[in-house]
Amino acid sequence: MCTHSLNPFHCILPPYMTDKLPGRINLEGIDQTESDQQLRLKRKMLAQMPTVQRRSATMANTRVKTTMYREVYNAGQMPMALGKLIWKEGQPMPKRDREATNVITGAGHVWNFYKKVFKRNSIDNQGLLIIQTVRYRDNPFEDYYNAFWDGEQMFYGTGNRKYTGTFTGDLDIIAHKLTHGVIDFESKLNYEKQSGALNESFADVFGIMIKQWANKTQARKSDWLIGKNILKGKNALRSLKAPGTAYTNDPIFGDDPQPAVMKDFVKLPNTEKGDWGGVHYNSGIPNYAFYVASYELGGYAWEKTGPAWYAALTNRQLLKSNSNFEDAAKATMTAAKKLFGANSLPVKAIEKGWKEAGVI
């Protein structure tokens, strides 16, 4: 389980996918282990803290760092809140441990992207340690098919090779999850309805940008796919270029249900079973707006559209916790006008993106 009735985790696989996996216990609102209860309680407490107080809590007993610092723990396929320390900054890369190597390298790209592109000092902009736990399970008797940010650190499941790949195998997934931390420290977008879909979309946008940045891929040459290595065959989890086409006829998950435009907006109840008002469904709409704007401009997405999205995300006058899609459109266009000029090509491209998505 990756959600709570009051305080959902940010998980990469949504309920409409995890519900189809065999052998999953799916009891809404019931915590399955004491460790899982502790994780949920921690996230709830962190989410309710003011940003300054929260930074103090997450940086307890550490000094503010201006250089990257990462630690990796091994939960050993158990519901452990942390696990055993297996690597820390400065040590040689672990040998014959693909899970650890993946998250070390991935978090390095995330840290360097935010530092070099946006002058941001780690997830909270105050040098937060990047702590990651691999081989996590929420139930010792079941495989764990997900990855999530709990408000303070990352957890990754290994899945099961019969149904999925490892959840550490995609840089864009690692970047997506850690970006949820950035969102938590900035706009704090509520994880429900349109604000929740924006929360998911911002994580996807920066996830794909970080993969593009690490591989030096231009917008018009990118596949715009999130999670290519999780599903079997040619399927991916999501497509920013063509929401609703990331996976088709998948033997486990069927067809991708994401809409790309507002006329196809999915209305669902604000419950776990309803994906908290469709946060993973409807994130395809702002995702598509970002893709259209980036493709229209060409070049590298992190040079024009990326700065506008980042400026909107980090300005609470532009983007509030309860903002909807139209608010996000206004915020990104306002940010672009300030960065590039009122009649600039980035402003026109971003406006076109939101129009083609049917938001404005």
JSON list of C-alpha atoms in Angstrom, two decimals, residues 63-183:
[
{"chain": "A", "resi": 63, "resn": "ARG", "atom": "CA", "xyz": [25.23, 20.50, 9.42]},
{"chain": "A", "resi": 64, "resn": "VAL", "atom": "CA", "xyz": [24.05, 22.26, 6.30]},
{"chain": "A", "resi": 65, "resn": "LYS", "atom": "CA", "xyz": [26.04, 20.97, 3.33]},
{"chain": "A", "resi": 66, "resn": "THR", "atom": "CA", "xyz": [26.88, 22.84, 0.16]},
{"chain": "A", "resi": 67, "resn": "THR", "atom": "CA", "xyz": [28.10, 19.73, -1.64]},
{"chain": "A", "resi": 68, "resn": "MET", "atom": "CA", "xyz": [26.20, 16.58, -2.54]},
{"chain": "A", "resi": 69, "resn": "TYR", "atom": "CA", "xyz": [25.79, 14.01, 0.20]},
{"chain": "A", "resi": 70, "resn": "ARG", "atom": "CA", "xyz": [23.99, 10.68, -0.33]},
{"chain": "A", "resi": 71, "resn": "GLU", "atom": "CA", "xyz": [23.41, 7.57, 1.76]},
{"chain": "A", "resi": 72, "resn": "VAL", "atom": "CA", "xyz": [21.93, 4.24, 0.66]},
{"chain": "A", "resi": 73, "resn": "TYR", "atom": "CA", "xyz": [20.33, 1.65, 2.95]},
{"chain": "A", "resi": 74, "resn": "ASN", "atom": "CA", "xyz": [19.23, -1.92, 2.32]},
{"chain": "A", "resi": 75, "resn": "ALA", "atom": "CA", "xyz": [15.86, -2.96, 3.79]},
{"chain": "A", "resi": 76, "resn": "GLY", "atom": "CA", "xyz": [16.50, -6.59, 2.85]},
{"chain": "A", "resi": 77, "resn": "GLN", "atom": "CA", "xyz": [12.97, -7.14, 1.45]},
{"chain": "A", "resi": 78, "resn": "MET", "atom": "CA", "xyz": [11.45, -6.20, 4.80]},
{"chain": "A", "resi": 79, "resn": "PRO", "atom": "CA", "xyz": [9.15, -3.34, 5.95]},
{"chain": "A", "resi": 80, "resn": "MET", "atom": "CA", "xyz": [12.00, -1.41, 7.53]},
{"chain": "A", "resi": 81, "resn": "ALA", "atom": "CA", "xyz": [11.87, 2.36, 7.90]},
{"chain": "A", "resi": 82, "resn": "LEU", "atom": "CA", "xyz": [15.53, 2.72, 7.06]},
{"chain": "A", "resi": 83, "resn": "GLY", "atom": "CA", "xyz": [17.47, -0.55, 6.81]},
{"chain": "A", "resi": 84, "resn": "LYS", "atom": "CA", "xyz": [21.19, -1.23, 6.97]},
{"chain": "A", "resi": 85, "resn": "LEU", "atom": "CA", "xyz": [23.62, 1.41, 5.74]},
{"chain": "A", "resi": 86, "resn": "ILE", "atom": "CA", "xyz": [25.46, -0.03, 2.72]},
{"chain": "A", "resi": 87, "resn": "TRP", "atom": "CA", "xyz": [26.97, 3.10, 1.14]},
{"chain": "A", "resi": 88, "resn": "LYS", "atom": "CA", "xyz": [27.64, 6.75, 1.93]},
{"chain": "A", "resi": 89, "resn": "GLU", "atom": "CA", "xyz": [29.18, 9.67, 0.09]},
{"chain": "A", "resi": 90, "resn": "GLY", "atom": "CA", "xyz": [32.88, 9.28, -0.54]},
{"chain": "A", "resi": 91, "resn": "GLN", "atom": "CA", "xyz": [32.94, 5.48, -0.53]},
{"chain": "A", "resi": 92, "resn": "PRO", "atom": "CA", "xyz": [33.69, 3.37, -3.62]},
{"chain": "A", "resi": 93, "resn": "MET", "atom": "CA", "xyz": [30.64, 2.37, -5.64]},
{"chain": "A", "resi": 94, "resn": "PRO", "atom": "CA", "xyz": [29.18, -0.91, -4.31]},
{"chain": "A", "resi": 95, "resn": "LYS", "atom": "CA", "xyz": [30.23, -3.96, -6.29]},
{"chain": "A", "resi": 96, "resn": "ARG", "atom": "CA", "xyz": [27.63, -6.33, -7.74]},
{"chain": "A", "resi": 97, "resn": "ASP", "atom": "CA", "xyz": [24.73, -4.31, -6.34]},
{"chain": "A", "resi": 98, "resn": "ARG", "atom": "CA", "xyz": [22.72, -2.95, -9.24]},
{"chain": "A", "resi": 99, "resn": "GLU", "atom": "CA", "xyz": [19.97, -1.50, -7.04]},
{"chain": "A", "resi": 100, "resn": "ALA", "atom": "CA", "xyz": [22.39, 0.57, -4.98]},
{"chain": "A", "resi": 101, "resn": "THR", "atom": "CA", "xyz": [24.39, 1.65, -8.03]},
{"chain": "A", "resi": 102, "resn": "ASN", "atom": "CA", "xyz": [21.23, 2.77, -9.81]},
{"chain": "A", "resi": 103, "resn": "VAL", "atom": "CA", "xyz": [20.01, 5.01, -7.00]},
{"chain": "A", "resi": 104, "resn": "ILE", "atom": "CA", "xyz": [23.46, 6.44, -6.24]},
{"chain": "A", "resi": 105, "resn": "THR", "atom": "CA", "xyz": [23.98, 7.40, -9.87]},
{"chain": "A", "resi": 106, "resn": "GLY", "atom": "CA", "xyz": [20.39, 8.59, -10.29]},
{"chain": "A", "resi": 107, "resn": "ALA", "atom": "CA", "xyz": [20.41, 10.79, -7.20]},
{"chain": "A", "resi": 108, "resn": "GLY", "atom": "CA", "xyz": [23.71, 12.22, -8.37]},
{"chain": "A", "resi": 109, "resn": "HIS", "atom": "CA", "xyz": [22.14, 13.33, -11.64]},
{"chain": "A", "resi": 110, "resn": "VAL", "atom": "CA", "xyz": [19.19, 14.84, -9.76]},
{"chain": "A", "resi": 111, "resn": "TRP", "atom": "CA", "xyz": [21.41, 16.79, -7.36]},
{"chain": "A", "resi": 112, "resn": "ASN", "atom": "CA", "xyz": [23.67, 18.04, -10.15]},
{"chain": "A", "resi": 113, "resn": "PHE", "atom": "CA", "xyz": [20.76, 19.03, -12.37]},
{"chain": "A", "resi": 114, "resn": "TYR", "atom": "CA", "xyz": [19.13, 21.20, -9.74]},
{"chain": "A", "resi": 115, "resn": "LYS", "atom": "CA", "xyz": [22.48, 22.69, -8.73]},
{"chain": "A", "resi": 116, "resn": "LYS", "atom": "CA", "xyz": [23.84, 23.42, -12.20]},
{"chain": "A", "resi": 117, "resn": "VAL", "atom": "CA", "xyz": [20.61, 24.44, -13.92]},
{"chain": "A", "resi": 118, "resn": "PHE", "atom": "CA", "xyz": [18.73, 26.21, -11.12]},
{"chain": "A", "resi": 119, "resn": "LYS", "atom": "CA", "xyz": [21.42, 26.86, -8.48]},
{"chain": "A", "resi": 120, "resn": "ARG", "atom": "CA", "xyz": [19.39, 24.78, -6.03]},
{"chain": "A", "resi": 121, "resn": "ASN", "atom": "CA", "xyz": [21.19, 23.20, -3.07]},
{"chain": "A", "resi": 122, "resn": "SER", "atom": "CA", "xyz": [19.66, 19.73, -2.90]},
{"chain": "A", "resi": 123, "resn": "ILE", "atom": "CA", "xyz": [15.98, 18.85, -2.49]},
{"chain": "A", "resi": 124, "resn": "ASP", "atom": "CA", "xyz": [15.14, 21.52, 0.08]},
{"chain": "A", "resi": 125, "resn": "ASN", "atom": "CA", "xyz": [17.63, 24.12, -1.24]},
{"chain": "A", "resi": 126, "resn": "GLN", "atom": "CA", "xyz": [19.38, 23.91, 2.12]},
{"chain": "A", "resi": 127, "resn": "GLY", "atom": "CA", "xyz": [21.69, 20.95, 1.51]},
{"chain": "A", "resi": 128, "resn": "LEU", "atom": "CA", "xyz": [19.32, 18.14, 2.52]},
{"chain": "A", "resi": 129, "resn": "LEU", "atom": "CA", "xyz": [20.98, 14.72, 2.68]},
{"chain": "A", "resi": 130, "resn": "ILE", "atom": "CA", "xyz": [19.61, 12.41, -0.01]},
{"chain": "A", "resi": 131, "resn": "ILE", "atom": "CA", "xyz": [18.73, 9.19, 1.80]},
{"chain": "A", "resi": 132, "resn": "GLN", "atom": "CA", "xyz": [17.50, 6.20, -0.20]},
{"chain": "A", "resi": 133, "resn": "THR", "atom": "CA", "xyz": [16.42, 2.71, 0.85]},
{"chain": "A", "resi": 134, "resn": "VAL", "atom": "CA", "xyz": [16.46, -0.14, -1.66]},
{"chain": "A", "resi": 135, "resn": "ARG", "atom": "CA", "xyz": [14.78, -3.56, -1.48]},
{"chain": "A", "resi": 136, "resn": "TYR", "atom": "CA", "xyz": [11.87, -2.24, 0.56]},
{"chain": "A", "resi": 137, "resn": "ARG", "atom": "CA", "xyz": [8.63, -4.12, 1.17]},
{"chain": "A", "resi": 138, "resn": "ASP", "atom": "CA", "xyz": [5.52, -2.91, 2.98]},
{"chain": "A", "resi": 139, "resn": "ASN", "atom": "CA", "xyz": [4.68, -6.53, 3.79]},
{"chain": "A", "resi": 140, "resn": "PRO", "atom": "CA", "xyz": [7.38, -9.20, 4.35]},
{"chain": "A", "resi": 141, "resn": "PHE", "atom": "CA", "xyz": [5.32, -11.81, 2.50]},
{"chain": "A", "resi": 142, "resn": "GLU", "atom": "CA", "xyz": [4.71, -9.89, -0.73]},
{"chain": "A", "resi": 143, "resn": "ASP", "atom": "CA", "xyz": [6.78, -8.36, -3.50]},
{"chain": "A", "resi": 144, "resn": "TYR", "atom": "CA", "xyz": [6.68, -4.57, -3.51]},
{"chain": "A", "resi": 145, "resn": "TYR", "atom": "CA", "xyz": [5.78, -3.00, -6.84]},
{"chain": "A", "resi": 146, "resn": "ASN", "atom": "CA", "xyz": [6.45, 0.67, -6.23]},
{"chain": "A", "resi": 147, "resn": "ALA", "atom": "CA", "xyz": [8.77, 3.49, -5.24]},
{"chain": "A", "resi": 148, "resn": "PHE", "atom": "CA", "xyz": [7.87, 6.46, -3.09]},
{"chain": "A", "resi": 149, "resn": "TRP", "atom": "CA", "xyz": [9.08, 9.61, -1.35]},
{"chain": "A", "resi": 150, "resn": "ASP", "atom": "CA", "xyz": [7.90, 9.60, 2.28]},
{"chain": "A", "resi": 151, "resn": "GLY", "atom": "CA", "xyz": [8.57, 13.28, 2.99]},
{"chain": "A", "resi": 152, "resn": "GLU", "atom": "CA", "xyz": [12.15, 12.72, 4.06]},
{"chain": "A", "resi": 153, "resn": "GLN", "atom": "CA", "xyz": [13.71, 9.88, 2.07]},
{"chain": "A", "resi": 154, "resn": "MET", "atom": "CA", "xyz": [13.23, 7.52, -0.87]},
{"chain": "A", "resi": 155, "resn": "PHE", "atom": "CA", "xyz": [12.09, 3.88, -0.82]},
{"chain": "A", "resi": 156, "resn": "TYR", "atom": "CA", "xyz": [12.34, 1.49, -3.76]},
{"chain": "A", "resi": 157, "resn": "GLY", "atom": "CA", "xyz": [10.79, -1.92, -4.26]},
{"chain": "A", "resi": 158, "resn": "THR", "atom": "CA", "xyz": [12.31, -4.55, -6.51]},
{"chain": "A", "resi": 159, "resn": "GLY", "atom": "CA", "xyz": [9.01, -5.75, -7.97]},
{"chain": "A", "resi": 160, "resn": "ASN", "atom": "CA", "xyz": [9.00, -9.24, -9.43]},
{"chain": "A", "resi": 161, "resn": "ARG", "atom": "CA", "xyz": [10.73, -10.12, -12.71]},
{"chain": "A", "resi": 162, "resn": "LYS", "atom": "CA", "xyz": [7.63, -12.01, -13.82]},
{"chain": "A", "resi": 163, "resn": "TYR", "atom": "CA", "xyz": [5.60, -8.78, -13.89]},
{"chain": "A", "resi": 164, "resn": "THR", "atom": "CA", "xyz": [7.88, -5.73, -13.67]},
{"chain": "A", "resi": 165, "resn": "GLY", "atom": "CA", "xyz": [11.46, -4.58, -13.73]},
{"chain": "A", "resi": 166, "resn": "THR", "atom": "CA", "xyz": [13.17, -3.08, -10.71]},
{"chain": "A", "resi": 167, "resn": "PHE", "atom": "CA", "xyz": [11.92, 0.32, -9.56]},
{"chain": "A", "resi": 168, "resn": "THR", "atom": "CA", "xyz": [15.49, 1.64, -9.48]},
{"chain": "A", "resi": 169, "resn": "GLY", "atom": "CA", "xyz": [16.10, 1.06, -13.19]},
{"chain": "A", "resi": 170, "resn": "ASP", "atom": "CA", "xyz": [14.90, 4.40, -14.64]},
{"chain": "A", "resi": 171, "resn": "LEU", "atom": "CA", "xyz": [16.62, 7.73, -14.01]},
{"chain": "A", "resi": 172, "resn": "ASP", "atom": "CA", "xyz": [13.36, 9.56, -14.75]},
{"chain": "A", "resi": 173, "resn": "ILE", "atom": "CA", "xyz": [11.61, 7.57, -11.99]},
{"chain": "A", "resi": 174, "resn": "ILE", "atom": "CA", "xyz": [14.31, 8.42, -9.43]},
{"chain": "A", "resi": 175, "resn": "ALA", "atom": "CA", "xyz": [14.17, 12.05, -10.55]},
{"chain": "A", "resi": 176, "resn": "HIS", "atom": "CA", "xyz": [10.35, 12.06, -10.45]},
{"chain": "A", "resi": 177, "resn": "LYS", "atom": "CA", "xyz": [10.27, 10.78, -6.89]},
{"chain": "A", "resi": 178, "resn": "LEU", "atom": "CA", "xyz": [12.95, 13.13, -5.56]},
{"chain": "A", "resi": 179, "resn": "THR", "atom": "CA", "xyz": [11.20, 16.04, -7.28]},
{"chain": "A", "resi": 180, "resn": "HIS", "atom": "CA", "xyz": [8.17, 15.30, -5.12]},
{"chain": "A", "resi": 181, "resn": "GLY", "atom": "CA", "xyz": [10.47, 16.39, -2.31]},
{"chain": "A", "resi": 182, "resn": "VAL", "atom": "CA", "xyz": [11.19, 19.67, -4.11]},
{"chain": "A", "resi": 183, "resn": "ILE", "atom": "CA", "xyz": [7.44, 20.21, -4.51]}
]
